[in-house]
Short mmCIF file of C-alpha atoms and ligand atoms in Angstrom, two decimals:
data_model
loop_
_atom_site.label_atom_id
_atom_site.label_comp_id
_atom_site.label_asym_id
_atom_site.label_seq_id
_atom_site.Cartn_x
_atom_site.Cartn_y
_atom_site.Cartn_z
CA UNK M 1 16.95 139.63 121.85
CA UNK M 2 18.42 137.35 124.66
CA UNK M 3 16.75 139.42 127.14
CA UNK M 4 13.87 136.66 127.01
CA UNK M 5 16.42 133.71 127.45
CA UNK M 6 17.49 135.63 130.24
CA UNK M 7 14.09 136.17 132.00
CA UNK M 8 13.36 132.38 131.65
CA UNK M 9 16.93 131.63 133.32
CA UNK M 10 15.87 134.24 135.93
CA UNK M 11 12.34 132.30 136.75
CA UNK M 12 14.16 129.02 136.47
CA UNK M 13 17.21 129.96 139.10
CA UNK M 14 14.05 131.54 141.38
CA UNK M 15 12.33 128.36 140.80
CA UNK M 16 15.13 126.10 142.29
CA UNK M 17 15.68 128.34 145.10
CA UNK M 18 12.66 128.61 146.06
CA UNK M 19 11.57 124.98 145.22
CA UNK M 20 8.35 125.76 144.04
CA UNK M 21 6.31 128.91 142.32
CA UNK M 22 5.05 131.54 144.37
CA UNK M 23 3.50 134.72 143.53
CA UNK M 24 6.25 137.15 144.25
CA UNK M 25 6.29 140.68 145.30
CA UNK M 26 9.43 142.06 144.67
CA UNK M 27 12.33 140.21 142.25
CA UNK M 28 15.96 142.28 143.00
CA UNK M 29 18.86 141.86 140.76
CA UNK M 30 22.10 143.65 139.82
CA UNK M 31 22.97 144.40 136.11
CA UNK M 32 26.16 145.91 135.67
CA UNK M 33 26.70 148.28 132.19
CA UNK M 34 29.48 146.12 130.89
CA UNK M 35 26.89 142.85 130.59
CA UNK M 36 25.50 144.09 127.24
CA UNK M 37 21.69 143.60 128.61
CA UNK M 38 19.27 146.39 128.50
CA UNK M 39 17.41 146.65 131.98
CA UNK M 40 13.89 147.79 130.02
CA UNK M 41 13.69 144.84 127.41
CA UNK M 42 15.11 142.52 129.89
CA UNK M 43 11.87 144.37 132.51
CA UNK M 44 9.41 143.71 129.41
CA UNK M 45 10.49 139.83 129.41
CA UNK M 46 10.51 139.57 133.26
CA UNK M 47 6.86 140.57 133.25
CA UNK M 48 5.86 138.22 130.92
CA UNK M 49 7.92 135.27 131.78
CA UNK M 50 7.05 135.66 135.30
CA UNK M 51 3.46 135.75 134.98
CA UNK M 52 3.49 132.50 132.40
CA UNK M 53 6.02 130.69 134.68
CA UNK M 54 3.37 131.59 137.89
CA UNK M 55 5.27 134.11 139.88
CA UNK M 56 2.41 136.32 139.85
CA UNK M 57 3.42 139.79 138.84
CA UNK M 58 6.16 140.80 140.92
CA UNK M 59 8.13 144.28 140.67
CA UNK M 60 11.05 143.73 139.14
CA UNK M 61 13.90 146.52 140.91
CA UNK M 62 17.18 146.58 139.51
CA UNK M 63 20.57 147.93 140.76
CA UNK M 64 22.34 149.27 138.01
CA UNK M 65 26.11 149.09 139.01
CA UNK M 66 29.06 151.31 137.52
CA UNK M 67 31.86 149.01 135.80
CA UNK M 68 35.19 149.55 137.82
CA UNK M 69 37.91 149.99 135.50
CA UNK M 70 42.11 150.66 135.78
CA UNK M 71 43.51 152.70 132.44
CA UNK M 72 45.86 150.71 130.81
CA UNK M 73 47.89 154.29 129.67
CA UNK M 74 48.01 155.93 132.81
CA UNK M 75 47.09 153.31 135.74
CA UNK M 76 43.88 155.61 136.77
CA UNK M 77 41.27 153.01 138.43
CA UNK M 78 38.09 154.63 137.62
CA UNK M 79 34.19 154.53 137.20
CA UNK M 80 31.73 153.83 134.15
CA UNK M 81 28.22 153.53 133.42
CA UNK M 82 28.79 152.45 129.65
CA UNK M 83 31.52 150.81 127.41
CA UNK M 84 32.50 154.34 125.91
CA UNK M 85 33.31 156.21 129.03
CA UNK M 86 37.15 156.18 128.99
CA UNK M 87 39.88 157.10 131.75
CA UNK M 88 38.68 160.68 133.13
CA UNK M 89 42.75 161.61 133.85
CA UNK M 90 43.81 160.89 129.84
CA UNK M 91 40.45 159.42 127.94
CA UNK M 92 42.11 156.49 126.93
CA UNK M 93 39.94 153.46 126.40
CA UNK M 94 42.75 150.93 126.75
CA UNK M 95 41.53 149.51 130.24
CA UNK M 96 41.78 146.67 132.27
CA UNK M 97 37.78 145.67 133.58
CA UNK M 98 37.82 144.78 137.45
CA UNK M 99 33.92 144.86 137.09
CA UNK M 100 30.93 145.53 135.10
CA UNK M 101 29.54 142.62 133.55
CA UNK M 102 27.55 141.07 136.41
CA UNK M 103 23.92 139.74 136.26
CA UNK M 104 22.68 138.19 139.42
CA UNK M 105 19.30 137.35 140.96
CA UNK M 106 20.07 139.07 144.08
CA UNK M 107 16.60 137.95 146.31
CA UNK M 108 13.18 137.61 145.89
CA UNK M 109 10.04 139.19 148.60
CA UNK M 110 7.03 136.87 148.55
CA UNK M 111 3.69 138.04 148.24
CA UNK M 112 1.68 138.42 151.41
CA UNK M 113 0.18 135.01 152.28
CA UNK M 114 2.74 133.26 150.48
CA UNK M 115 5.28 131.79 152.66
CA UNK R 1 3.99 133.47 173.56
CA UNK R 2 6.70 133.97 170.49
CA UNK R 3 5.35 134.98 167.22
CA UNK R 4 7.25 133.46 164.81
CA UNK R 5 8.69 135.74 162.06
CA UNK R 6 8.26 134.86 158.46
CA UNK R 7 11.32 135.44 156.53
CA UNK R 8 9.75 137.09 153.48
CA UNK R 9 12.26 137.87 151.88
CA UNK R 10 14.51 135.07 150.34
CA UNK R 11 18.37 135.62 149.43
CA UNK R 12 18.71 133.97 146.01
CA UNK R 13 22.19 135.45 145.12
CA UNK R 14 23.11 133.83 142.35
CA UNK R 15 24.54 134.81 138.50
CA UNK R 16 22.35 134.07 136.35
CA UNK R 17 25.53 133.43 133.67
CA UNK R 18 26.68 130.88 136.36
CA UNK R 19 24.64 127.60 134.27
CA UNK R 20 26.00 128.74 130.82
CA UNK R 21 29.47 129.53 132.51
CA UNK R 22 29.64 125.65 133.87
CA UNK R 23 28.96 124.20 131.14
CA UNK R 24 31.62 126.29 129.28
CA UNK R 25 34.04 125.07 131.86
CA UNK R 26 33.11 121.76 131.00
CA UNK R 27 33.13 121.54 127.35
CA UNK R 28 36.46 123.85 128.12
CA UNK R 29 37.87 120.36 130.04
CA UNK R 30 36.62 118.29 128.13
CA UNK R 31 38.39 119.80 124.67
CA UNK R 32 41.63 120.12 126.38
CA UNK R 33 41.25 116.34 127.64
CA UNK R 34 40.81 115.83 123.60
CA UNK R 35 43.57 117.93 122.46
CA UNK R 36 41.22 120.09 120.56
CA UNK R 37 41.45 123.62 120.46
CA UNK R 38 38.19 125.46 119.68
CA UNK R 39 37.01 128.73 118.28
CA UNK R 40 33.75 131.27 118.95
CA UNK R 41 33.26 132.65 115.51
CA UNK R 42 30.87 135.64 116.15
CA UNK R 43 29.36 138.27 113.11
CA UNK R 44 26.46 139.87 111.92
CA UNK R 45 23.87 137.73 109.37
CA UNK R 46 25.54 137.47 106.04
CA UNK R 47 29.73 138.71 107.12
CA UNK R 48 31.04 135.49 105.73
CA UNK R 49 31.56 132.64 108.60
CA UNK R 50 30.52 129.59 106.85
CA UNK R 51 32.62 131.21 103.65
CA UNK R 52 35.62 131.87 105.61
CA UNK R 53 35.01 127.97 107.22
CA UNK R 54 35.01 126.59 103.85
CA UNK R 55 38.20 128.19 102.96
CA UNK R 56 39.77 126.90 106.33
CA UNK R 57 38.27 123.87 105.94
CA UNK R 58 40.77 123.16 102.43
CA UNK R 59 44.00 124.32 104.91
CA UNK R 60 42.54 122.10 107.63
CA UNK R 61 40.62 119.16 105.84
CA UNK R 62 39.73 116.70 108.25
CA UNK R 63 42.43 117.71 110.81
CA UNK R 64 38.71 120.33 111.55
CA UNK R 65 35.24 119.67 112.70
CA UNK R 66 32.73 122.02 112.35
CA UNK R 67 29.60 123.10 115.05
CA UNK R 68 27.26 125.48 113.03
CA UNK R 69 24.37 127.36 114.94
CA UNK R 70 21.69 128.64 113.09
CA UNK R 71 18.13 129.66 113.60
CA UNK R 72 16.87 126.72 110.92
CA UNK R 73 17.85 124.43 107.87
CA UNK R 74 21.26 122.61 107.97
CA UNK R 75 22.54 124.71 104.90
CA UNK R 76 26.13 125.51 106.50
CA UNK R 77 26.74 122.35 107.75
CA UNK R 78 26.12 120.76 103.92
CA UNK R 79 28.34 123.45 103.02
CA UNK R 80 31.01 122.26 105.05
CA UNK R 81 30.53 118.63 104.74
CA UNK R 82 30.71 119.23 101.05
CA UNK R 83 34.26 121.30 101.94
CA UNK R 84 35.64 118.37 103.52
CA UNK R 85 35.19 118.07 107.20
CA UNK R 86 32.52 116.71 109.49
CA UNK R 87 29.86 119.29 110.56
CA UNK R 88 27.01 119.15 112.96
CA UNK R 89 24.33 121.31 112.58
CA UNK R 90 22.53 122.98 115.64
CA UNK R 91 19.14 124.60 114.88
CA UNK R 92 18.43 126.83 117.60
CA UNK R 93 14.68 127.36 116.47
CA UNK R 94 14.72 131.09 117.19
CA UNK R 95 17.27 132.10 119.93
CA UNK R 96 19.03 134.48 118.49
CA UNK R 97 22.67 132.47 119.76
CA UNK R 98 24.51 129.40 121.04
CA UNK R 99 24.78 128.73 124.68
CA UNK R 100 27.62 126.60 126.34
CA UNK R 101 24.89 123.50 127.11
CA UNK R 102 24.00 123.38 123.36
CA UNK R 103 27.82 123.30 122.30
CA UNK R 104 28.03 120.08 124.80
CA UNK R 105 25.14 118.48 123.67
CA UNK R 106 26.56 118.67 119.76
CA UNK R 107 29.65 117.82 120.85
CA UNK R 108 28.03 114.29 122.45
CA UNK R 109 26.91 113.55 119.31
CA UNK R 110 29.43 114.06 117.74
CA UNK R 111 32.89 112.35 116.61
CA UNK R 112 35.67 113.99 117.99
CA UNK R 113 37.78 110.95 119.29
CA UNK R 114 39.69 110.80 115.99
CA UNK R 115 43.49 110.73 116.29
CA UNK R 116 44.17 113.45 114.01
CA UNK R 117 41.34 115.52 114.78
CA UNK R 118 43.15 119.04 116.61
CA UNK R 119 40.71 122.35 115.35
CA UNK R 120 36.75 122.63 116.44
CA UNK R 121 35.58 125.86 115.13
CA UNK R 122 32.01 126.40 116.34
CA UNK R 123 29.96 129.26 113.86
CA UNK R 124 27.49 131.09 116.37
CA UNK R 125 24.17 132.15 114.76
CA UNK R 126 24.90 135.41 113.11
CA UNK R 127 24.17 138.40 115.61
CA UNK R 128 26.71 140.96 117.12
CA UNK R 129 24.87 141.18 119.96
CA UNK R 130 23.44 138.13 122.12
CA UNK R 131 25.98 135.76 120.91
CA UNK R 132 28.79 138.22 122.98
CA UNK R 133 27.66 137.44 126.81
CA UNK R 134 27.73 133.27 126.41
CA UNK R 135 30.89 131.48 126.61
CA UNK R 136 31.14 128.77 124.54
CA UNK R 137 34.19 126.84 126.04
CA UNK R 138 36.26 128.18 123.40
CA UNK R 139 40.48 129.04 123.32
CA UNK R 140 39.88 132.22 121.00
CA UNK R 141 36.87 134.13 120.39
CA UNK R 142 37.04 135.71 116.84
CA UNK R 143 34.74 138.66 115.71
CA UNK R 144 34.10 138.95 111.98
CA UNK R 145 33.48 142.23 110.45
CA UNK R 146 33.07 142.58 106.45
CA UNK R 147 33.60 145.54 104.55
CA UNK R 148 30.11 146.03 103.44
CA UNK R 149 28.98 146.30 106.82
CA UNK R 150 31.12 149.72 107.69
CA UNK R 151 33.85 151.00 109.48
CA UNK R 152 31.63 152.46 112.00
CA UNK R 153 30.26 149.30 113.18
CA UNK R 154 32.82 148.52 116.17
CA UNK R 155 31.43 151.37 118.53
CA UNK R 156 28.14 150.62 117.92
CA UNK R 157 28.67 146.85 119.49
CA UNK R 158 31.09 147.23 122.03
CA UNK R 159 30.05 144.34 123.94
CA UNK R 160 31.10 142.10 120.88
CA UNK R 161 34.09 143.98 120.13
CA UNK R 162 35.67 143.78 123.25
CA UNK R 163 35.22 140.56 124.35
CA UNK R 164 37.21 139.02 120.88
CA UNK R 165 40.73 138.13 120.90
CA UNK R 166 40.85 138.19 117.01
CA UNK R 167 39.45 140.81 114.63
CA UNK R 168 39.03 139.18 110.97
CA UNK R 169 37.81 141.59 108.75
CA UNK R 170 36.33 139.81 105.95
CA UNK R 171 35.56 140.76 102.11
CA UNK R 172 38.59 142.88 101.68
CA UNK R 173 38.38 141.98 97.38
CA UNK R 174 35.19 144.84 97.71
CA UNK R 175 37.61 147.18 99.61
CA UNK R 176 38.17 148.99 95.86
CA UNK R 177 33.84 149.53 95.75
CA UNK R 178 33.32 150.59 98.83
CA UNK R 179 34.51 153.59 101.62
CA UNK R 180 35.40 151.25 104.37
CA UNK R 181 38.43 152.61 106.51
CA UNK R 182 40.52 149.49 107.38
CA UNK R 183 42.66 151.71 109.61
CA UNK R 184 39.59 153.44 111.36
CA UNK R 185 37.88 150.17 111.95
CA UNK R 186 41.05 148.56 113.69
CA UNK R 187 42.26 151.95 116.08
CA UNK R 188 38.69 151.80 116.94
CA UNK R 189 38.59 148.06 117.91
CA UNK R 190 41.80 148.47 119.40
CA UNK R 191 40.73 151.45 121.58
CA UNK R 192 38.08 149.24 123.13
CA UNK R 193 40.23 146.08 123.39
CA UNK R 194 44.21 146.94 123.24
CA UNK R 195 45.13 143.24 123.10
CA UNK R 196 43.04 142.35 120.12
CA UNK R 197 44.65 140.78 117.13
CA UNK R 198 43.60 141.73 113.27
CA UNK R 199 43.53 139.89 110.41
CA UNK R 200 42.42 140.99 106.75
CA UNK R 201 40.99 138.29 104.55
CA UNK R 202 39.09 137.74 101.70
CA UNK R 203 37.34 134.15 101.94
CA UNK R 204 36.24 134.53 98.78
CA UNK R 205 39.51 134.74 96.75
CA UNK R 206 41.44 132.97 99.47
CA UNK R 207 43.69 136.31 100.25
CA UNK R 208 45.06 136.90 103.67
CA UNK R 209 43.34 132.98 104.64
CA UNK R 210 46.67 131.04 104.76
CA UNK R 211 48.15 133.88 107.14
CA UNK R 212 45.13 133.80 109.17
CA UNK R 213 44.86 129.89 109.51
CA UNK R 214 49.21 129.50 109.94
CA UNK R 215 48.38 131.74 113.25
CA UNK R 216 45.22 129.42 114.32
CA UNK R 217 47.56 126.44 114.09
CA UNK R 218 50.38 127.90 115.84
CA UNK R 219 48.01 128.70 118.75
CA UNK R 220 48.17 125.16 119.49
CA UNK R 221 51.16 123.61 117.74
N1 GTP V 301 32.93 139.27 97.70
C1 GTP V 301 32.98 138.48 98.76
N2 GTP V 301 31.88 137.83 99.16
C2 GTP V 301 31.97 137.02 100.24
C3 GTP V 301 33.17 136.84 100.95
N3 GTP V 301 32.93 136.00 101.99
C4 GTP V 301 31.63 135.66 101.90
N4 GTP V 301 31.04 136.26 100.85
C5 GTP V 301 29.64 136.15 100.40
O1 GTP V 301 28.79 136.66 101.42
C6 GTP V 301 27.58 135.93 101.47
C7 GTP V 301 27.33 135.44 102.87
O2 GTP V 301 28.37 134.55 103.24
P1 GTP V 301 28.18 133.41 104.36
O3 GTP V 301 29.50 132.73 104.48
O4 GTP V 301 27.00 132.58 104.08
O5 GTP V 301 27.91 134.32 105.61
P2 GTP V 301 27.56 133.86 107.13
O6 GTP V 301 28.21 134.85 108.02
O7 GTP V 301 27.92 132.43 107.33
O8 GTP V 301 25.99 134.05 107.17
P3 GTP V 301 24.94 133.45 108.24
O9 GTP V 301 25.38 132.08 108.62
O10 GTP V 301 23.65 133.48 107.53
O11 GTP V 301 24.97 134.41 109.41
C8 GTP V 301 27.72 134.80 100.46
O12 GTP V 301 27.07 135.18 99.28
C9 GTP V 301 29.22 134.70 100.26
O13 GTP V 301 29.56 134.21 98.99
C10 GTP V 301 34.33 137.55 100.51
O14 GTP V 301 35.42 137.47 101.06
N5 GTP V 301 34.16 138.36 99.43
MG1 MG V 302 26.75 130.83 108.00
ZN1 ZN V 303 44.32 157.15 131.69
#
């Protein structure tokens, strides 16, 4: 699974932000349902990575996001949590995708004493 | 007296695709600076991409370079070298795809300043999942399905399916063994991507692969 290329890209984009390792409290990032990454392996790899890396063992919270979609049959702009959730007015699955496939580090909360 | 706060929380906000998706830009530029036009070819272990490169690679001959990705050996790559066209081999030593920083890196090493050089097709390691969220760089992103696999497969790997512009489904000289729906297996692809375009081939007995590699061409000629 890429979920563990993913956690190392996560530590590595903390890394560079942060300009050097911390132990972290709290790691907050977005995952939308369209980005084809499952939030529990990607949380199993996080832990790991994070601890090898030396970010401690922060939480890792993710905001799951709906995809916002517009039906390509019947212009209906609508709301999904998955790829097989189709237009609620005509269930078409013809659809244009405004959102959905995001992934981004969002911020990090540094362990007490860290700064 | 003025305690000063400590900030401890840090904004980081930034995509964690963003790396891959520069470097995709990049090699993007840097094929169109070339004149080459370049294609994702994305399937499950086993569907047929080298065998469906081969065939191309006797339409294309050396007017095609090859970029295989595979976990180990360089087996494709002597396959297509032995078809007629230069072929570099990335061994990816256990990621389970090709990123866009890989691509560039073969690419560097590569020779692709040949005047009559025009088609880089790039075979991603086989896997219908991971390979789906990198870009490559590439014009068109095909999706290989062969009839073995099932008609059902499409649904289960949505993020695949409806990223590809082309739908190739492969193997169609078993069609007569097996139960696979052709028509099932394209309304469903089409229900999750409406533009998609669908070719039937088999690479094997060359049927369907002169169709299929007139509409590469005509992509960019
Ligand atoms: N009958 C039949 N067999 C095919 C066809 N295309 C490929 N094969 C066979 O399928 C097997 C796998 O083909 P490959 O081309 O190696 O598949 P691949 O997708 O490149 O596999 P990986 O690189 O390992 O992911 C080989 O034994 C091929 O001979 C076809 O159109 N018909
Ligand atoms: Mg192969
Ligand atoms: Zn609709």
């Amino acid at each position: 699974m890429h979920e563990l290329s993913l956690a190392h890209d996560m530590t590595r984009i903390i890394g560079n932000v942060l300009g050097r390792k911390v132990h972290l409290d709290r790691v907050n990032i977005t995952v939308g349902p369209l980005s084809g990454i499952s939030p529990e392996s990607l949380r199993f790899c996080f832990t790991e990575i994070a601890k090898i890396e030396g970010f401690g063992e922060p939480e890792l919270v993710i905001n799951q996001t709906r995809a916002k979609l517009i039906c390509l049959d019947c212009d209906t702009e609508y709301e999904a949590e998955d790829f097989y959730q189709g237009c609620p007015d005509c269930g078409s699955l013809s659809r244009k995708i405004l959102s959905g496939r995001e992934f981004t580090v969002d911020s990090v909360e540094l362990e007490e004493g860290e700064d | 007296m003025c305690d000063e706060i400590i900030e401890q929380k840090i904004d980081i906000t930034t995509s964690v695709m963003n790396k891959n998706d520069l470097f995709a830009a990049e090699n993007r530029g840097f094929l169109k600076g070339k004149g080459i036009y370049t294609l994702n070819l994305i399937s499950s272990p086993g569907a047929g991409k080298t065998t469906v490169l081969e065939s191309m690679a006797h339409y294309f001959g050396s007017r095609m370079a090859v970029i295989e990705g595979d976990i180990q050996t360089r087996r494709d790559a002597e396959r297509i070298e032995k078809a007629g066209c230069q072929a570099w081999q990335i061994e990816t030593g256990g990621a389970c795809h090709l990123d866009a920083h890989a691509v560039k890196h073969a690419m560097d090493q590569m020779e692709l300043d040949s005047d009559i050089l025009e088609l880089l097709a790039i075979e991603n390691v086989g896997n219908l999942i991971c390979p789906s969220g990198y870009d490559l760089g590439e014009n068109l992103r095909i999706g290989l399905l062969s009839v073995p696999e099932g008609d059902d497969k499409i649904l289960k790997y949505p993020s695949l399916f409806s990223t590809i512009n082309v739908l190739v489904i492969n193997k169609m000289d078993l069609l007569p063994h097996l139960d696979f729906d052709v028509d099932r297996a394209i309304e469903e692809c089409r229900s999750l991507n409406p533009d998609v375009l669908v070719f039937t081939v088999s690479a094997k007995t060359g049927e369907g692969m002169e169709e299929f590699c007139d509409f590469v061409e005509s992509n960019y000629s």
